[in-house]
Coordinates of C-alpha atoms and ligand atoms in Angstrom, one line a residue:
X1 CA 125.2 134.5 117.8
X2 CA 121.5 133.7 118.4
X3 CA 120.6 137.4 118.9
X4 CA 121.1 137.9 115.2
X5 CA 118.3 135.6 114.3
X6 CA 115.1 137.3 113.4
X7 CA 111.6 136.0 114.2
X8 CA 110.2 134.0 111.3
X9 CA 106.7 134.8 109.9
X10 CA 104.1 132.2 110.8
X11 CA 103.8 129.1 108.5
X12 CA 100.9 129.9 106.0
X13 CA 99.0 126.8 107.0
X14 CA 100.0 126.0 110.5
X15 CA 99.8 129.7 111.6
X16 CA 96.1 129.6 110.7
X17 CA 95.6 126.6 113.0
X18 CA 96.8 128.7 116.0
X19 CA 94.7 131.7 114.9
X20 CA 91.6 129.5 114.7
X21 CA 92.1 128.1 118.1
X22 CA 92.5 131.5 119.6
X23 CA 89.2 132.8 118.1
X24 CA 86.4 132.6 120.8
X25 CA 83.5 133.1 118.3
X26 CA 81.2 130.1 118.4
X27 CA 80.4 130.5 114.6
X28 CA 84.0 130.0 113.6
X29 CA 84.7 127.7 110.7
X30 CA 88.1 126.0 110.1
X31 CA 88.8 125.4 106.5
X32 CA 92.6 125.9 107.0
X33 CA 94.9 123.0 107.7
X34 CA 94.3 119.8 105.6
X35 CA 92.9 117.5 108.2
X36 CA 89.9 115.3 107.6
X37 CA 86.9 116.0 109.9
X38 CA 83.6 114.3 110.4
X39 CA 80.2 116.0 110.6
X40 CA 80.9 116.9 114.2
X41 CA 84.1 118.7 113.2
X42 CA 86.2 115.9 114.8
X43 CA 89.2 114.0 113.5
X44 CA 88.7 110.7 115.3
X45 CA 91.1 107.8 115.5
X46 CA 89.9 105.3 112.8
X47 CA 88.3 102.2 114.2
X48 CA 90.7 99.9 112.2
X49 CA 93.6 102.0 113.5
X50 CA 92.5 101.7 117.1
X51 CA 92.1 97.9 116.8
X52 CA 95.5 97.6 115.1
X53 CA 97.1 99.8 117.7
X54 CA 95.8 97.6 120.6
X55 CA 97.2 94.5 118.8
X56 CA 100.6 96.2 118.3
X57 CA 100.8 97.3 121.9
X58 CA 99.8 93.9 123.2
X59 CA 102.5 92.2 121.2
X60 CA 105.3 94.6 121.7
X61 CA 108.0 93.4 124.0
X62 CA 110.8 95.8 123.2
X63 CA 111.4 99.4 122.2
X64 CA 114.8 98.7 120.8
X65 CA 115.9 100.3 117.5
X66 CA 114.4 99.0 114.3
X67 CA 116.6 100.3 111.4
X68 CA 117.3 103.5 109.3
X69 CA 115.0 102.1 106.6
X70 CA 112.3 101.4 109.2
X71 CA 110.0 98.4 109.5
X72 CA 110.5 96.0 106.6
X73 CA 106.9 94.6 107.0
X74 CA 105.5 98.1 106.7
X75 CA 107.6 98.9 103.7
X76 CA 106.3 95.8 101.9
X77 CA 102.7 96.5 102.8
X78 CA 103.1 100.0 101.5
X79 CA 104.6 98.8 98.2
X80 CA 101.6 96.6 97.6
X81 CA 99.2 99.4 98.6
X82 CA 100.8 102.0 96.4
X83 CA 101.9 100.0 93.3
X84 CA 99.2 97.3 93.6
X85 CA 99.7 93.6 94.3
X86 CA 101.8 91.9 91.6
X87 CA 102.9 95.1 89.9
X88 CA 105.6 94.3 87.2
X89 CA 108.2 96.6 88.8
X90 CA 107.7 94.9 92.2
X91 CA 108.0 91.4 90.7
X92 CA 111.1 92.5 88.8
X93 CA 112.7 93.6 92.2
X94 CA 113.1 97.2 90.9
X95 CA 111.4 99.0 93.8
X96 CA 113.0 99.9 97.1
X97 CA 111.3 101.5 100.0
X98 CA 112.3 103.4 103.1
X99 CA 109.9 104.2 105.9
X100 CA 110.0 108.0 106.6
X101 CA 108.8 110.4 109.2
X102 CA 105.6 111.4 107.4
X103 CA 105.1 112.5 103.8
X104 CA 107.3 115.5 104.6
X105 CA 110.2 113.3 105.7
X106 CA 109.8 111.2 102.6
X107 CA 109.8 114.2 100.3
X108 CA 112.9 115.5 102.0
X109 CA 114.8 112.2 101.8
X110 CA 113.9 112.0 98.1
X111 CA 115.2 115.5 97.6
X112 CA 118.5 114.6 99.3
X113 CA 118.8 111.5 97.0
X114 CA 118.3 113.7 93.9
X115 CA 120.9 116.1 95.2
X116 CA 123.4 113.2 95.7
X117 CA 122.7 111.8 92.2
X118 CA 122.5 115.1 90.4
X119 CA 124.0 118.0 92.3
X120 CA 122.8 120.4 89.6
X121 CA 119.2 119.1 89.5
X122 CA 116.2 121.4 89.2
X123 CA 112.8 120.2 90.4
X124 CA 109.8 121.6 88.6
X125 CA 106.7 122.0 90.6
X126 CA 103.1 122.8 89.5
X127 CA 101.8 126.4 89.8
X128 CA 100.5 126.4 92.4
X129 CA 101.7 123.6 94.6
X130 CA 101.5 122.8 98.3
X131 CA 103.3 125.6 100.2
X132 CA 105.6 123.3 102.1
X133 CA 106.9 121.6 98.9
X134 CA 109.2 124.6 98.3
X135 CA 111.2 124.6 101.6
X136 CA 111.1 120.8 101.8
X137 CA 112.7 120.4 98.4
X138 CA 115.0 123.4 98.2
X139 CA 116.2 122.7 101.7
X140 CA 118.3 119.9 100.2
X141 CA 120.0 122.4 97.9
X142 CA 118.3 121.5 94.7
X143 CA 116.9 124.3 92.6
X144 CA 113.2 124.8 92.0
X145 CA 111.2 126.1 89.1
X146 CA 107.5 126.1 88.3
X147 CA 105.3 124.8 85.4
X148 CA 101.8 126.1 84.6
X149 CA 99.1 123.8 86.0
X150 CA 95.9 125.3 87.4
X151 CA 93.3 127.0 85.1
X152 CA 91.4 129.4 87.4
X153 CA 88.8 130.0 84.7
X154 CA 87.7 126.4 84.3
X155 CA 88.8 125.1 87.8
X156 CA 90.6 122.3 85.9
X157 CA 94.2 121.7 84.7
X158 CA 95.6 123.9 82.0
X159 CA 96.9 120.8 80.3
X160 CA 98.1 122.5 77.1
X161 CA 100.3 125.0 78.9
X162 CA 101.5 122.3 81.3
X163 CA 102.6 120.0 78.4
X164 CA 104.2 122.8 76.5
X165 CA 106.3 123.7 79.5
X166 CA 107.3 120.1 80.2
X167 CA 108.2 119.6 76.6
X168 CA 110.8 122.4 76.9
X169 CA 112.6 120.9 79.9
X170 CA 116.1 119.5 79.5
X171 CA 116.8 115.8 80.0
X172 CA 117.0 114.7 83.6
X173 CA 114.9 117.6 84.9
X174 CA 112.8 116.4 87.9
X175 CA 109.0 116.9 87.6
X176 CA 107.0 116.9 90.8
X177 CA 103.4 115.6 90.2
X178 CA 100.6 115.1 92.7
X179 CA 99.4 111.5 92.6
X180 CA 95.8 112.6 93.3
X181 CA 93.8 115.2 95.1
X182 CA 96.0 118.1 94.0
X183 CA 96.9 120.3 97.0
X184 CA 95.9 123.1 96.9
X185 CA 93.6 123.1 93.9
X186 CA 91.7 119.8 93.8
X187 CA 92.3 119.8 90.0
X188 CA 93.6 116.3 89.0
X189 CA 94.9 114.9 85.7
X190 CA 92.5 112.5 84.0
X191 CA 93.6 108.9 83.1
X192 CA 94.2 110.0 79.5
X193 CA 96.3 113.0 80.6
X194 CA 98.4 110.8 82.9
X195 CA 99.2 108.7 79.8
X196 CA 100.1 111.8 77.8
X197 CA 102.4 113.0 80.5
X198 CA 104.0 109.6 80.7
X199 CA 104.7 109.6 77.0
X200 CA 106.3 113.0 77.2
X201 CA 108.4 112.2 80.3
X202 CA 109.6 109.0 78.6
X203 CA 110.4 110.8 75.4
X204 CA 112.3 113.7 77.0
X205 CA 114.1 111.6 79.7
X206 CA 112.6 113.5 82.6
X207 CA 112.5 112.1 86.2
X208 CA 109.1 112.2 87.7
X209 CA 108.7 112.6 91.4
X210 CA 105.2 111.8 92.5
X211 CA 103.8 113.0 95.8
X212 CA 100.8 110.9 96.9
X213 CA 99.5 112.2 100.2
X214 CA 95.8 111.4 99.7
X215 CA 95.5 107.9 98.3
X216 CA 91.9 106.8 98.6
X217 CA 90.4 110.2 99.3
X218 CA 89.9 111.2 95.7
X219 CA 88.2 108.4 93.5
X220 CA 89.4 105.2 95.1
X221 CA 92.5 103.5 96.6
X222 CA 93.5 101.9 93.3
X223 CA 92.1 104.8 91.1
X224 CA 94.1 107.4 92.9
X225 CA 97.3 105.5 92.3
X226 CA 96.8 105.2 88.6
X227 CA 99.5 107.6 87.7
X228 CA 102.1 106.0 90.0
X229 CA 101.2 102.5 88.7
X230 CA 101.4 103.5 85.1
X231 CA 104.7 105.4 85.5
X232 CA 106.3 102.6 87.5
X233 CA 105.3 100.1 84.8
X234 CA 106.7 102.1 81.9
X235 CA 109.6 104.2 83.1
X236 CA 113.2 103.2 84.1
X237 CA 113.2 105.5 87.1
X238 CA 110.6 107.1 89.4
X239 CA 110.4 108.5 92.9
X240 CA 107.2 108.3 94.9
X241 CA 106.7 109.9 98.3
X242 CA 103.7 108.7 100.3
X243 CA 101.9 109.8 103.4
X244 CA 99.7 107.8 105.8
X245 CA 98.6 111.0 107.6
X246 CA 95.2 111.5 105.9
X247 CA 94.1 108.0 104.7
X248 CA 95.0 106.3 108.0
X249 CA 94.4 109.5 110.1
X250 CA 97.8 109.1 111.6
X251 CA 98.8 112.7 111.4
X252 CA 100.9 113.1 114.6
X253 CA 102.5 109.7 114.3
X254 CA 104.5 110.9 111.3
X255 CA 104.1 107.9 109.1
X256 CA 105.1 107.8 105.4
X257 CA 107.3 106.1 102.9
X258 CA 109.6 106.8 100.0
X259 CA 109.6 104.4 97.1
X260 CA 112.3 104.4 94.4
X261 CA 111.9 102.6 91.2
X262 CA 115.1 102.0 89.3
X263 CA 116.3 100.1 86.3
X264 CA 118.0 97.1 87.9
X265 CA 118.0 95.2 91.2
X266 CA 121.7 96.2 91.6
X267 CA 121.0 99.9 91.3
X268 CA 117.9 99.5 93.5
X269 CA 120.1 98.0 96.2
X270 CA 122.7 100.8 95.9
X271 CA 119.9 103.4 96.2
X272 CA 118.5 101.8 99.3
X273 CA 122.0 102.0 100.9
X274 CA 122.1 105.7 100.0
X275 CA 118.7 106.2 101.5
X276 CA 119.7 104.5 104.7
X277 CA 122.7 106.8 104.9
X278 CA 120.6 109.9 104.3
X279 CA 118.2 108.9 107.1
X280 CA 121.1 108.1 109.4
X281 CA 122.6 111.6 108.9
X282 CA 119.3 113.5 109.5
X283 CA 117.2 111.6 112.0
X284 CA 118.8 108.1 112.2
X285 CA 115.5 106.2 112.2
X286 CA 111.8 106.9 111.6
X287 CA 109.3 106.7 114.5
X288 CA 108.0 103.2 114.7
X289 CA 104.4 103.4 116.2
X290 CA 102.4 104.6 113.2
X291 CA 104.2 102.2 110.8
X292 CA 103.6 99.3 113.0
X293 CA 99.9 100.2 113.0
X294 CA 99.7 100.5 109.2
X295 CA 101.5 97.1 108.8
X296 CA 98.9 95.5 111.2
X297 CA 96.0 97.1 109.3
X298 CA 97.2 96.1 105.9
X299 CA 98.3 92.6 106.7
X300 CA 95.2 91.6 108.6
X301 CA 92.4 90.9 106.2
X302 CA 89.5 91.9 108.6
X303 CA 91.3 95.1 109.6
X304 CA 92.2 95.9 106.0
X305 CA 88.5 95.6 105.0
X306 CA 87.4 97.8 107.9
X307 CA 90.0 100.4 106.9
X308 CA 89.0 100.4 103.3
X309 CA 85.4 101.0 104.4
X310 CA 86.5 103.9 106.6
X311 CA 88.5 105.5 103.8
X312 CA 85.5 105.0 101.5
X313 CA 83.3 106.8 104.1
X314 CA 85.7 109.7 104.2
X315 CA 85.8 109.9 100.5
X316 CA 82.0 109.8 100.2
X317 CA 81.6 112.5 102.7
X318 CA 84.0 114.8 100.9
X319 CA 82.2 114.1 97.6
X320 CA 78.8 114.8 99.0
X321 CA 80.1 118.0 100.7
X322 CA 81.4 119.2 97.4
X323 CA 77.9 118.6 95.8
X324 CA 76.2 120.3 98.7
X325 CA 78.5 123.3 98.7
X326 CA 78.0 123.9 95.0
X327 CA 74.2 123.9 95.5
X328 CA 74.4 126.2 98.5
X329 CA 76.8 128.6 96.8
X330 CA 74.5 128.6 93.7
X331 CA 71.7 129.7 95.9
X332 CA 73.6 132.3 98.0
X333 CA 75.5 133.8 95.1
X334 CA 73.8 132.9 91.8
X335 CA 75.8 135.5 89.8
X336 CA 78.9 133.4 90.2
X337 CA 79.7 129.9 89.0
X338 CA 81.2 127.6 91.6
X339 CA 80.4 124.3 89.8
X340 CA 84.1 123.5 89.4
X341 CA 84.2 122.5 93.0
X342 CA 82.1 119.5 92.3
X343 CA 84.4 118.4 89.4
X344 CA 87.5 118.5 91.7
X345 CA 88.8 115.8 94.0
X346 CA 90.2 115.4 97.5
X347 CA 90.2 117.8 100.4
X348 CA 91.0 121.1 98.7
X349 CA 89.6 123.6 96.3
X350 CA 90.5 127.2 95.6
X351 CA 87.5 129.3 96.3
X352 CA 88.8 131.9 93.8
X353 CA 88.4 135.0 96.0
X354 CA 91.2 137.5 96.5
X355 CA 93.3 138.0 99.6
X356 CA 91.2 140.9 100.9
X357 CA 88.1 138.8 100.6
X358 CA 89.9 135.9 102.4
X359 CA 90.8 138.4 105.2
X360 CA 87.2 139.7 105.3
X361 CA 85.9 136.1 105.7
X362 CA 88.3 135.6 108.6
X363 CA 87.9 139.0 110.3
X364 CA 84.1 139.5 109.8
X365 CA 82.8 136.0 109.6
X366 CA 85.3 133.9 111.5
X367 CA 85.9 131.6 108.5
X368 CA 89.5 130.5 108.2
X369 CA 91.1 129.7 104.9
X370 CA 94.6 130.3 103.6
X371 CA 95.4 133.6 101.8
X372 CA 95.4 131.9 98.4
X373 CA 91.7 131.0 99.1
X374 CA 92.3 127.3 99.5
X375 CA 89.4 125.7 101.5
X376 CA 89.6 122.3 103.2
X377 CA 86.2 120.9 102.1
X378 CA 86.3 118.3 105.0
X379 CA 86.1 121.2 107.4
X380 CA 82.5 121.9 106.4
X381 CA 79.6 120.3 108.3
X382 CA 75.8 120.2 107.9
X383 CA 75.5 122.8 110.6
X384 CA 78.0 125.3 109.1
X385 CA 77.9 124.9 105.4
X386 CA 74.9 127.3 105.0
X387 CA 76.7 129.8 107.2
X388 CA 79.8 129.5 105.1
X389 CA 77.9 130.0 101.8
X390 CA 76.2 133.0 103.2
X391 CA 79.5 134.5 104.5
X392 CA 81.0 134.1 101.0
X393 CA 77.9 135.8 99.4
X394 CA 78.2 138.7 101.9
X395 CA 81.9 139.2 101.3
X396 CA 81.4 139.1 97.5
X397 CA 78.6 141.6 97.7
X398 CA 80.5 143.9 100.0
X399 CA 83.5 144.1 97.6
X400 CA 81.4 144.9 94.5
Ligands
LIG501 C1 97.9 120.8 104.4 O1 98.2 121.0 103.2 O2 97.2 121.6 105.0 C2 98.3 119.6 105.1 O3 99.1 118.8 104.2 C3 99.0 119.8 106.4 C4 100.3 120.5 106.3 O4 101.3 120.0 106.9 O5 100.4 121.5 105.7

């Protein structure tokens, strides 16, 4: 039976990680996988996380099972972080949360719930969207379509085209939105645009599914959750998938959550029981360690403050790298406008070069980015940003 299985092509993002590791050139620059790095190119354990981890381990007396919905304390802390303390939907008891194995696990459990509730559902994703959204969502059996989003000319959102497309969707269509730090483009909705999308979604009876994997890395912890908080206050139903990989630096601990907002406490309870069943039939229970750490960080005032400072430092570094990169590119290739990079948010931007130029960057200059020209801004450092800008200039000049 197994002999019939063919070898799969490498994952577009994770395959690049392996190629980078195998490259012996000392000038190599990794702008591939979306992992935060400091100015030494490292992804250290956050100090607040380290302290919380020690407290968790010192206190832990058992490794017995927790529950399919995970750690109740973590789930509560995440609700407050995501929706904001005292949010009306929280107070009304309309939100239920399940801890999930990372943002990916949350997205998949959410897709399974949609499939259960609406077997014929179609989820509409932005063009472009994170490569792994497609298999994660369609793996549950729901259909997938795309709506226009990125405007390559301005480096912003093609809001008119997006709204026109959403306005044509049938009632109960699921619309996947990125909470902040759009992956892969860095082009986010403004506050006014979130309000317009909200009005349209409400009027047409669409079901928004918000993926928030970078809370705190765009404009601020509360600012990045603006869309989620607005939607949860105004809409009868909403799905939110959240990841702690980037903002807590817990990548390999697989820590995330799925929040469902529903109309009544009764339906919320019914949904939670469905979520527990879904988890039980796929992986039974989420891993505990990362969630226990997050709970400790968020429920201890000193640790929470230290964590907020560390998230702030990551955000500031990304913002200043964006500014620096635009200045370097303006110098190295003055004929081309890269100023959009400074207007974007989060870890990613599209450089806007074609696939041959991406390959030339990789093969001739040892600069690694995905074929769609997405760069992880946090992979730049003060000692390689100049080399990167020069490499881009050379590749652009060579393909004239
Ligand atoms: C990315 O987009 O690079 C990250 O979210 C990591 C991943 O799993 O793809």
